[in-house]
Amino acid sequence: MTFVRQNLGGWGNCPVLPCAVARPDSVANLGAALTQGGQRDYIARGLGRAYGDSALNRDSGVLSSTGLNHFLEFDPQTGILECEAGVSFAEIIQHLLPRGWFLPTTPGTKFVTVGGAIAADVHGKNHHVDGSFGQFVLSLKLLTADGSVRICSPTQDSEIFWATVGGMGLTGVILSAEIQLLRVESAYYDVTYRRTGSLDQTLEQFAATDSTYRYSVAWIDCVARGASLGRSVLMLGRDVAATDLSPRLRRSPLVLPEKRIKAVPFNFPSLALNSWSVRAFNGLYYAAHGDCQKLVDYDTFFYPLDGIRHWNRIYGQRGFVQYQALFPRETSREGLVELLERITRSGRASFLAVLKSSGAAGQGMLSYLFPGHTLALDFPNTGRSLLPFLQELDAIVLRHGGRLYLAKDACMSTETFKAMYPRLPEFLAVKQRIDPEGKFMSSQARRVLGLGGN
Ligand SMILES: Cc1cc2nc3c(=O)[nH]c(=O)nc-3n(C[C@H](O)[C@H](O)[C@H](O)COP(=O)(O)OP(=O)(O)OC[C@H]3O[C@@H](n4cnc5c(N)ncnc54)[C@H](O)[C@@H]3O)c2cc1C
């Protein structure tokens, strides 16, 4: 199996690191790459949608799983799908939505692999009701450091299972998984849009609707200040039964008409996104969304950014970091106010800011969410001044008992990570047992575990 030296980035293109990449097209070749690849250590990579350095390994091995992209078994009665880890959510939707099955939960892009979704224990707009993706993984096959394959599930080798769900590829390479899909009658959602004038109103709306809407998300105007701080457009969604569709849509309720996809053809100059353009965009977006109710297809509702391929290029060659912070319910108001005030004061307006309500914690030892509110923001990479600013934000998040999401992170320090993830010792004990020599390692892991050389 050949390893090709390549400069790789995550979705934020920050950092971009030299890695040795192998693209095996079978489980046997993947095993050979791991046992005979001659690299210092290895990390699995799916579609590279983690924003930072989770799927990067400076000067060492990256094992792409996208060649493992076969559907293995599907039971149309129960909706249980067994597939290889490189199958993407887009492929699952393409093949199984027409048969009445959808993802039980999904991140804001469908261009993620099943392996990447398990490794990050991803969440969607329904976390407050359904939890994260790991809840729907019935079992998985894991290629471990000694080259053996282990089958694990919540009842078989459960410690390894819950270290792997949310474990960011550090326990081994997920080869395949059995997942429980969600039965749906249509490809459409009934979406209520509500505009709020302040953060308090936004949080009140979440509290009032968490038990009545399966899906919710708020777009926050993160340049608004004073009494308008945290004003937002809340989107509340429900699944739609086929019988509730118009006669035209009822004819094929599970199939969408073909859409034209736009693309950003090249990296924008770094000046294109500045505080003025972001302010203008935020103002316009807020003004354009009054209170209303609409029928929206799944693509528009779950994946608005997928409509513009390579949208990350608008941040230019230097890229950007995404910063996703979670605050416990009890402190989220104070934490969010402090965070948003610090951001508006800095003049580093985020182009997109998305707030979600989160429910019960997943069982993954490093899973991200627990009950509270999670805010995701983008910051252009402005070079050396960015890190101290993010560290100030980290301190705010820590002070309020919150944490950052590994799938978005590119900068978190060792001390911050240890303080934010109290189950880390439990995770490390499992890793030590099945990977004593640290064969699975990423640049992010070296940084957050304080191992140096990331
Ligand atoms: C536009 C956009 C919106 C997003 N919205 C959300 C959201 O709403 N909620 C959310 O939770 N996340 C969100 N994400 C993040 C994304 O869901 C996760 O980063 C996901 O892990 C990406 O999957 P991937 O296949 O691209 O994995 P990669 O980015 O390639 O890898 C991510 C991690 O998974 C590990 N991994 C990948 N494949 C395997 C495997 N086969 N075995 C073991 N480990 C593996 C890698 O080592 C790495 O640690 C979003 C990302 C983008 C770009």
mmCIF file of N, CA, C and O in Angstrom, residues 275-344:
data_model
loop_
_atom_site.group_PDB
_atom_site.id
_atom_site.type_symbol
_atom_site.label_atom_id
_atom_site.label_comp_id
_atom_site.label_asym_id
_atom_site.label_seq_id
_atom_site.Cartn_x
_atom_site.Cartn_y
_atom_site.Cartn_z
ATOM 1 N N SER A 275 -15.454 42.925 8.644
ATOM 2 C CA SER A 275 -16.542 43.176 9.591
ATOM 3 C C SER A 275 -17.704 43.931 8.934
ATOM 4 O O SER A 275 -18.848 43.784 9.345
ATOM 5 N N TRP A 276 -17.429 44.698 7.836
ATOM 6 C CA TRP A 276 -18.516 45.426 7.176
ATOM 7 C C TRP A 276 -19.416 44.476 6.391
ATOM 8 O O TRP A 276 -20.645 44.544 6.488
ATOM 9 N N SER A 277 -18.782 43.550 5.635
ATOM 10 C CA SER A 277 -19.607 42.633 4.837
ATOM 11 C C SER A 277 -20.391 41.692 5.763
ATOM 12 O O SER A 277 -21.546 41.366 5.498
ATOM 13 N N VAL A 278 -19.758 41.294 6.875
ATOM 14 C CA VAL A 278 -20.460 40.404 7.802
ATOM 15 C C VAL A 278 -21.630 41.150 8.454
ATOM 16 O O VAL A 278 -22.738 40.633 8.579
ATOM 17 N N ARG A 279 -21.390 42.403 8.820
ATOM 18 C CA ARG A 279 -22.460 43.215 9.426
ATOM 19 C C ARG A 279 -23.625 43.366 8.444
ATOM 20 O O ARG A 279 -24.790 43.184 8.805
ATOM 21 N N ALA A 280 -23.284 43.652 7.185
ATOM 22 C CA ALA A 280 -24.323 43.841 6.172
ATOM 23 C C ALA A 280 -25.112 42.543 5.977
ATOM 24 O O ALA A 280 -26.346 42.547 5.953
ATOM 25 N N PHE A 281 -24.395 41.416 5.917
ATOM 26 C CA PHE A 281 -25.076 40.134 5.715
ATOM 27 C C PHE A 281 -26.018 39.844 6.878
ATOM 28 O O PHE A 281 -27.173 39.471 6.696
ATOM 29 N N ASN A 282 -25.519 40.032 8.114
ATOM 30 C CA ASN A 282 -26.327 39.736 9.291
ATOM 31 C C ASN A 282 -27.593 40.596 9.339
ATOM 32 O O ASN A 282 -28.679 40.100 9.610
ATOM 33 N N GLY A 283 -27.424 41.872 9.036
ATOM 34 C CA GLY A 283 -28.572 42.783 9.048
ATOM 35 C C GLY A 283 -29.615 42.359 8.021
ATOM 36 O O GLY A 283 -30.815 42.293 8.315
ATOM 37 N N LEU A 284 -29.145 42.029 6.835
ATOM 38 C CA LEU A 284 -30.068 41.646 5.758
ATOM 39 C C LEU A 284 -30.789 40.339 6.082
ATOM 40 O O LEU A 284 -31.990 40.191 5.868
ATOM 41 N N TYR A 285 -30.025 39.372 6.621
ATOM 42 C CA TYR A 285 -30.616 38.064 6.917
ATOM 43 C C TYR A 285 -31.723 38.221 7.961
ATOM 44 O O TYR A 285 -32.815 37.678 7.825
ATOM 45 N N TYR A 286 -31.417 39.022 8.992
ATOM 46 C CA TYR A 286 -32.401 39.211 10.063
ATOM 47 C C TYR A 286 -33.665 39.875 9.505
ATOM 48 O O TYR A 286 -34.782 39.454 9.780
ATOM 49 N N ALA A 287 -33.450 40.901 8.680
ATOM 50 C CA ALA A 287 -34.590 41.644 8.133
ATOM 51 C C ALA A 287 -35.413 40.765 7.186
ATOM 52 O O ALA A 287 -36.637 40.902 7.099
ATOM 53 N N ALA A 288 -34.756 39.827 6.500
ATOM 54 C CA ALA A 288 -35.454 39.044 5.476
ATOM 55 C C ALA A 288 -36.336 37.948 6.060
ATOM 56 O O ALA A 288 -37.153 37.356 5.359
ATOM 57 N N HIS A 289 -36.122 37.605 7.351
ATOM 58 C CA HIS A 289 -36.870 36.474 7.916
ATOM 59 C C HIS A 289 -37.877 36.939 8.958
ATOM 60 O O HIS A 289 -37.532 37.106 10.128
ATOM 61 N N GLY A 290 -39.101 37.143 8.534
ATOM 62 C CA GLY A 290 -40.166 37.455 9.481
ATOM 63 C C GLY A 290 -40.752 36.151 10.006
ATOM 64 O O GLY A 290 -40.353 35.067 9.599
ATOM 65 N N ASP A 291 -41.725 36.243 10.918
ATOM 66 C CA ASP A 291 -42.385 35.038 11.423
ATOM 67 C C ASP A 291 -43.219 34.423 10.304
ATOM 68 O O ASP A 291 -44.004 35.132 9.653
ATOM 69 N N CYS A 292 -43.054 33.166 10.049
ATOM 70 C CA CYS A 292 -43.870 32.487 9.033
ATOM 71 C C CYS A 292 -43.732 30.981 9.186
ATOM 72 O O CYS A 292 -42.948 30.495 9.999
ATOM 73 N N GLN A 293 -44.500 30.253 8.395
ATOM 74 C CA GLN A 293 -44.451 28.791 8.413
ATOM 75 C C GLN A 293 -44.343 28.317 6.974
ATOM 76 O O GLN A 293 -45.066 28.831 6.109
ATOM 77 N N LYS A 294 -43.405 27.362 6.703
ATOM 78 C CA LYS A 294 -43.194 26.933 5.317
ATOM 79 C C LYS A 294 -42.989 25.433 5.254
ATOM 80 O O LYS A 294 -42.483 24.835 6.216
ATOM 81 N N LEU A 295 -43.275 24.875 4.096
ATOM 82 C CA LEU A 295 -42.914 23.487 3.817
ATOM 83 C C LEU A 295 -41.538 23.530 3.156
ATOM 84 O O LEU A 295 -41.346 24.225 2.160
ATOM 85 N N VAL A 296 -40.584 22.796 3.744
ATOM 86 C CA VAL A 296 -39.200 22.897 3.285
ATOM 87 C C VAL A 296 -38.667 21.482 3.033
ATOM 88 O O VAL A 296 -38.918 20.585 3.829
ATOM 89 N N ASP A 297 -37.925 21.283 1.927
ATOM 90 C CA ASP A 297 -37.390 19.941 1.676
ATOM 91 C C ASP A 297 -36.181 19.677 2.577
ATOM 92 O O ASP A 297 -35.590 20.605 3.129
ATOM 93 N N TYR A 298 -35.816 18.383 2.714
ATOM 94 C CA TYR A 298 -34.771 18.014 3.679
ATOM 95 C C TYR A 298 -33.436 18.693 3.378
ATOM 96 O O TYR A 298 -32.683 19.057 4.281
ATOM 97 N N ASP A 299 -33.139 18.881 2.090
ATOM 98 C CA ASP A 299 -31.856 19.457 1.704
ATOM 99 C C ASP A 299 -31.753 20.905 2.175
ATOM 100 O O ASP A 299 -30.735 21.338 2.706
ATOM 101 N N THR A 300 -32.831 21.651 1.972
ATOM 102 C CA THR A 300 -32.854 23.057 2.377
ATOM 103 C C THR A 300 -32.850 23.171 3.901
ATOM 104 O O THR A 300 -32.210 24.058 4.464
ATOM 105 N N PHE A 301 -33.563 22.244 4.552
ATOM 106 C CA PHE A 301 -33.695 22.343 6.008
ATOM 107 C C PHE A 301 -32.417 21.911 6.734
ATOM 108 O O PHE A 301 -31.901 22.619 7.592
ATOM 109 N N PHE A 302 -31.889 20.736 6.362
ATOM 110 C CA PHE A 302 -30.727 20.217 7.096
ATOM 111 C C PHE A 302 -29.387 20.696 6.526
ATOM 112 O O PHE A 302 -28.403 20.772 7.244
ATOM 113 N N TYR A 303 -29.329 20.921 5.225
ATOM 114 C CA TYR A 303 -28.026 21.129 4.580
ATOM 115 C C TYR A 303 -27.961 22.411 3.745
ATOM 116 O O TYR A 303 -27.568 22.367 2.569
ATOM 117 N N PRO A 304 -28.335 23.563 4.302
ATOM 118 C CA PRO A 304 -28.356 24.775 3.470
ATOM 119 C C PRO A 304 -26.992 25.097 2.856
ATOM 120 O O PRO A 304 -26.914 25.568 1.732
ATOM 121 N N LEU A 305 -25.911 24.785 3.576
ATOM 122 C CA LEU A 305 -24.581 25.141 3.051
ATOM 123 C C LEU A 305 -24.108 24.189 1.952
ATOM 124 O O LEU A 305 -23.244 24.540 1.148
ATOM 125 N N ASP A 306 -24.673 22.978 1.912
ATOM 126 C CA ASP A 306 -24.259 22.033 0.858
ATOM 127 C C ASP A 306 -24.678 22.524 -0.526
ATOM 128 O O ASP A 306 -24.190 22.022 -1.539
ATOM 129 N N GLY A 307 -25.589 23.499 -0.576
ATOM 130 C CA GLY A 307 -26.042 24.047 -1.856
ATOM 131 C C GLY A 307 -24.943 24.840 -2.557
ATOM 132 O O GLY A 307 -25.056 25.165 -3.730
ATOM 133 N N ILE A 308 -23.890 25.181 -1.816
ATOM 134 C CA ILE A 308 -22.761 25.910 -2.430
ATOM 135 C C ILE A 308 -21.494 25.091 -2.182
ATOM 136 O O ILE A 308 -20.928 25.113 -1.077
ATOM 137 N N ARG A 309 -21.085 24.335 -3.191
ATOM 138 C CA ARG A 309 -19.873 23.517 -3.051
ATOM 139 C C ARG A 309 -18.667 24.398 -2.756
ATOM 140 O O ARG A 309 -18.558 25.499 -3.289
ATOM 141 N N HIS A 310 -17.761 23.902 -1.929
ATOM 142 C CA HIS A 310 -16.510 24.604 -1.575
ATOM 143 C C HIS A 310 -16.781 25.979 -0.963
ATOM 144 O O HIS A 310 -16.028 26.918 -1.195
ATOM 145 N N TRP A 311 -17.864 26.120 -0.187
ATOM 146 C CA TRP A 311 -18.143 27.445 0.397
ATOM 147 C C TRP A 311 -17.014 27.884 1.327
ATOM 148 O O TRP A 311 -16.840 29.079 1.580
ATOM 149 N N ASN A 312 -16.236 26.931 1.811
ATOM 150 C CA ASN A 312 -15.132 27.304 2.716
ATOM 151 C C ASN A 312 -14.098 28.189 2.020
ATOM 152 O O ASN A 312 -13.308 28.862 2.675
ATOM 153 N N ARG A 313 -14.121 28.233 0.675
ATOM 154 C CA ARG A 313 -13.141 29.072 -0.038
ATOM 155 C C ARG A 313 -13.401 30.571 0.141
ATOM 156 O O ARG A 313 -12.538 31.381 -0.184
ATOM 157 N N ILE A 314 -14.590 30.929 0.646
ATOM 158 C CA ILE A 314 -14.834 32.367 0.832
ATOM 159 C C ILE A 314 -13.912 32.950 1.898
ATOM 160 O O ILE A 314 -13.757 34.152 2.007
ATOM 161 N N TYR A 315 -13.299 32.067 2.702
ATOM 162 C CA TYR A 315 -12.376 32.571 3.730
ATOM 163 C C TYR A 315 -10.953 32.740 3.204
ATOM 164 O O TYR A 315 -10.056 33.110 3.965
ATOM 165 N N GLY A 316 -10.742 32.477 1.912
ATOM 166 C CA GLY A 316 -9.413 32.698 1.337
ATOM 167 C C GLY A 316 -8.428 31.609 1.721
ATOM 168 O O GLY A 316 -8.768 30.654 2.414
ATOM 169 N N GLN A 317 -7.206 31.808 1.264
ATOM 170 C CA GLN A 317 -6.175 30.781 1.406
ATOM 171 C C GLN A 317 -5.778 30.501 2.861
ATOM 172 O O GLN A 317 -5.390 29.400 3.197
ATOM 173 N N ARG A 318 -5.902 31.529 3.706
ATOM 174 C CA ARG A 318 -5.475 31.332 5.096
ATOM 175 C C ARG A 318 -6.496 30.537 5.900
ATOM 176 O O ARG A 318 -6.226 30.114 7.012
ATOM 177 N N GLY A 319 -7.681 30.383 5.334
ATOM 178 C CA GLY A 319 -8.680 29.550 5.991
ATOM 179 C C GLY A 319 -9.334 30.220 7.189
ATOM 180 O O GLY A 319 -9.233 31.428 7.392
ATOM 181 N N PHE A 320 -10.002 29.398 8.001
ATOM 182 C CA PHE A 320 -10.724 29.914 9.161
ATOM 183 C C PHE A 320 -10.814 28.820 10.209
ATOM 184 O O PHE A 320 -10.544 27.655 9.912
ATOM 185 N N VAL A 321 -11.152 29.235 11.420
ATOM 186 C CA VAL A 321 -11.423 28.215 12.433
ATOM 187 C C VAL A 321 -12.894 28.306 12.807
ATOM 188 O O VAL A 321 -13.500 29.376 12.758
ATOM 189 N N GLN A 322 -13.439 27.158 13.115
ATOM 190 C CA GLN A 322 -14.788 27.191 13.655
ATOM 191 C C GLN A 322 -14.661 26.952 15.155
ATOM 192 O O GLN A 322 -13.822 26.159 15.608
ATOM 193 N N TYR A 323 -15.472 27.665 15.902
ATOM 194 C CA TYR A 323 -15.399 27.600 17.365
ATOM 195 C C TYR A 323 -16.779 27.205 17.860
ATOM 196 O O TYR A 323 -17.735 27.966 17.710
ATOM 197 N N GLN A 324 -16.901 25.989 18.424
ATOM 198 C CA GLN A 324 -18.228 25.579 18.913
ATOM 199 C C GLN A 324 -18.159 25.334 20.411
ATOM 200 O O GLN A 324 -17.442 24.447 20.889
ATOM 201 N N ALA A 325 -18.917 26.146 21.134
ATOM 202 C CA ALA A 325 -18.901 26.088 22.595
ATOM 203 C C ALA A 325 -20.244 25.615 23.122
ATOM 204 O O ALA A 325 -21.294 25.992 22.602
ATOM 205 N N LEU A 326 -20.186 24.798 24.172
ATOM 206 C CA LEU A 326 -21.402 24.294 24.831
ATOM 207 C C LEU A 326 -21.429 24.822 26.259
ATOM 208 O O LEU A 326 -20.420 24.737 26.968
ATOM 209 N N PHE A 327 -22.577 25.365 26.669
ATOM 210 C CA PHE A 327 -22.748 25.798 28.055
ATOM 211 C C PHE A 327 -23.836 24.964 28.715
ATOM 212 O O PHE A 327 -24.874 24.694 28.083
ATOM 213 N N PRO A 328 -23.652 24.570 29.979
ATOM 214 C CA PRO A 328 -24.734 23.874 30.686
ATOM 215 C C PRO A 328 -25.956 24.778 30.788
ATOM 216 O O PRO A 328 -25.809 26.011 30.847
ATOM 217 N N ARG A 329 -27.123 24.168 30.823
ATOM 218 C CA ARG A 329 -28.374 24.929 30.833
ATOM 219 C C ARG A 329 -28.393 26.008 31.930
ATOM 220 O O ARG A 329 -28.851 27.122 31.710
ATOM 221 N N GLU A 330 -27.857 25.643 33.110
ATOM 222 C CA GLU A 330 -27.943 26.568 34.255
ATOM 223 C C GLU A 330 -27.125 27.841 34.012
ATOM 224 O O GLU A 330 -27.436 28.894 34.581
ATOM 225 N N THR A 331 -26.070 27.745 33.222
ATOM 226 C CA THR A 331 -25.191 28.920 33.077
ATOM 227 C C THR A 331 -25.200 29.467 31.655
ATOM 228 O O THR A 331 -24.442 30.387 31.350
ATOM 229 N N SER A 332 -26.035 28.882 30.779
ATOM 230 C CA SER A 332 -25.858 29.233 29.363
ATOM 231 C C SER A 332 -26.182 30.703 29.081
ATOM 232 O O SER A 332 -25.502 31.324 28.269
ATOM 233 N N ARG A 333 -27.153 31.267 29.773
ATOM 234 C CA ARG A 333 -27.466 32.677 29.478
ATOM 235 C C ARG A 333 -26.246 33.559 29.764
ATOM 236 O O ARG A 333 -25.795 34.306 28.899
ATOM 237 N N GLU A 334 -25.694 33.419 30.977
ATOM 238 C CA GLU A 334 -24.558 34.263 31.362
ATOM 239 C C GLU A 334 -23.357 33.975 30.453
ATOM 240 O O GLU A 334 -22.670 34.883 30.003
ATOM 241 N N GLY A 335 -23.126 32.698 30.192
ATOM 242 C CA GLY A 335 -21.975 32.314 29.358
ATOM 243 C C GLY A 335 -22.099 32.870 27.949
ATOM 244 O O GLY A 335 -21.145 33.435 27.400
ATOM 245 N N LEU A 336 -23.286 32.749 27.370
ATOM 246 C CA LEU A 336 -23.479 33.221 25.994
ATOM 247 C C LEU A 336 -23.362 34.744 25.926
ATOM 248 O O LEU A 336 -22.766 35.289 24.989
ATOM 249 N N VAL A 337 -23.925 35.436 26.924
ATOM 250 C CA VAL A 337 -23.830 36.905 26.927
ATOM 251 C C VAL A 337 -22.361 37.321 26.965
ATOM 252 O O VAL A 337 -21.906 38.148 26.169
ATOM 253 N N GLU A 338 -21.597 36.682 27.872
ATOM 254 C CA GLU A 338 -20.187 37.070 28.003
ATOM 255 C C GLU A 338 -19.427 36.785 26.698
ATOM 256 O O GLU A 338 -18.639 37.610 26.232
ATOM 257 N N LEU A 339 -19.711 35.628 26.118
ATOM 258 C CA LEU A 339 -19.010 35.245 24.883
ATOM 259 C C LEU A 339 -19.364 36.200 23.742
ATOM 260 O O LEU A 339 -18.494 36.724 23.047
ATOM 261 N N LEU A 340 -20.673 36.457 23.565
ATOM 262 C CA LEU A 340 -21.099 37.326 22.454
ATOM 263 C C LEU A 340 -20.593 38.757 22.649
ATOM 264 O O LEU A 340 -20.181 39.412 21.696
ATOM 265 N N GLU A 341 -20.616 39.217 23.907
ATOM 266 C CA GLU A 341 -20.111 40.587 24.154
ATOM 267 C C GLU A 341 -18.628 40.682 23.837
ATOM 268 O O GLU A 341 -18.166 41.656 23.238
ATOM 269 N N ARG A 342 -17.886 39.640 24.217
ATOM 270 C CA ARG A 342 -16.432 39.661 23.936
ATOM 271 C C ARG A 342 -16.195 39.668 22.420
ATOM 272 O O ARG A 342 -15.306 40.346 21.920
ATOM 273 N N ILE A 343 -17.017 38.913 21.701
ATOM 274 C CA ILE A 343 -16.830 38.831 20.242
ATOM 275 C C ILE A 343 -17.194 40.166 19.573
ATOM 276 O O ILE A 343 -16.444 40.675 18.748
ATOM 277 N N THR A 344 -18.323 40.747 19.957
ATOM 278 C CA THR A 344 -18.698 42.020 19.314
ATOM 279 C C THR A 344 -17.667 43.101 19.648
ATOM 280 O O THR A 344 -17.311 43.910 18.807
#
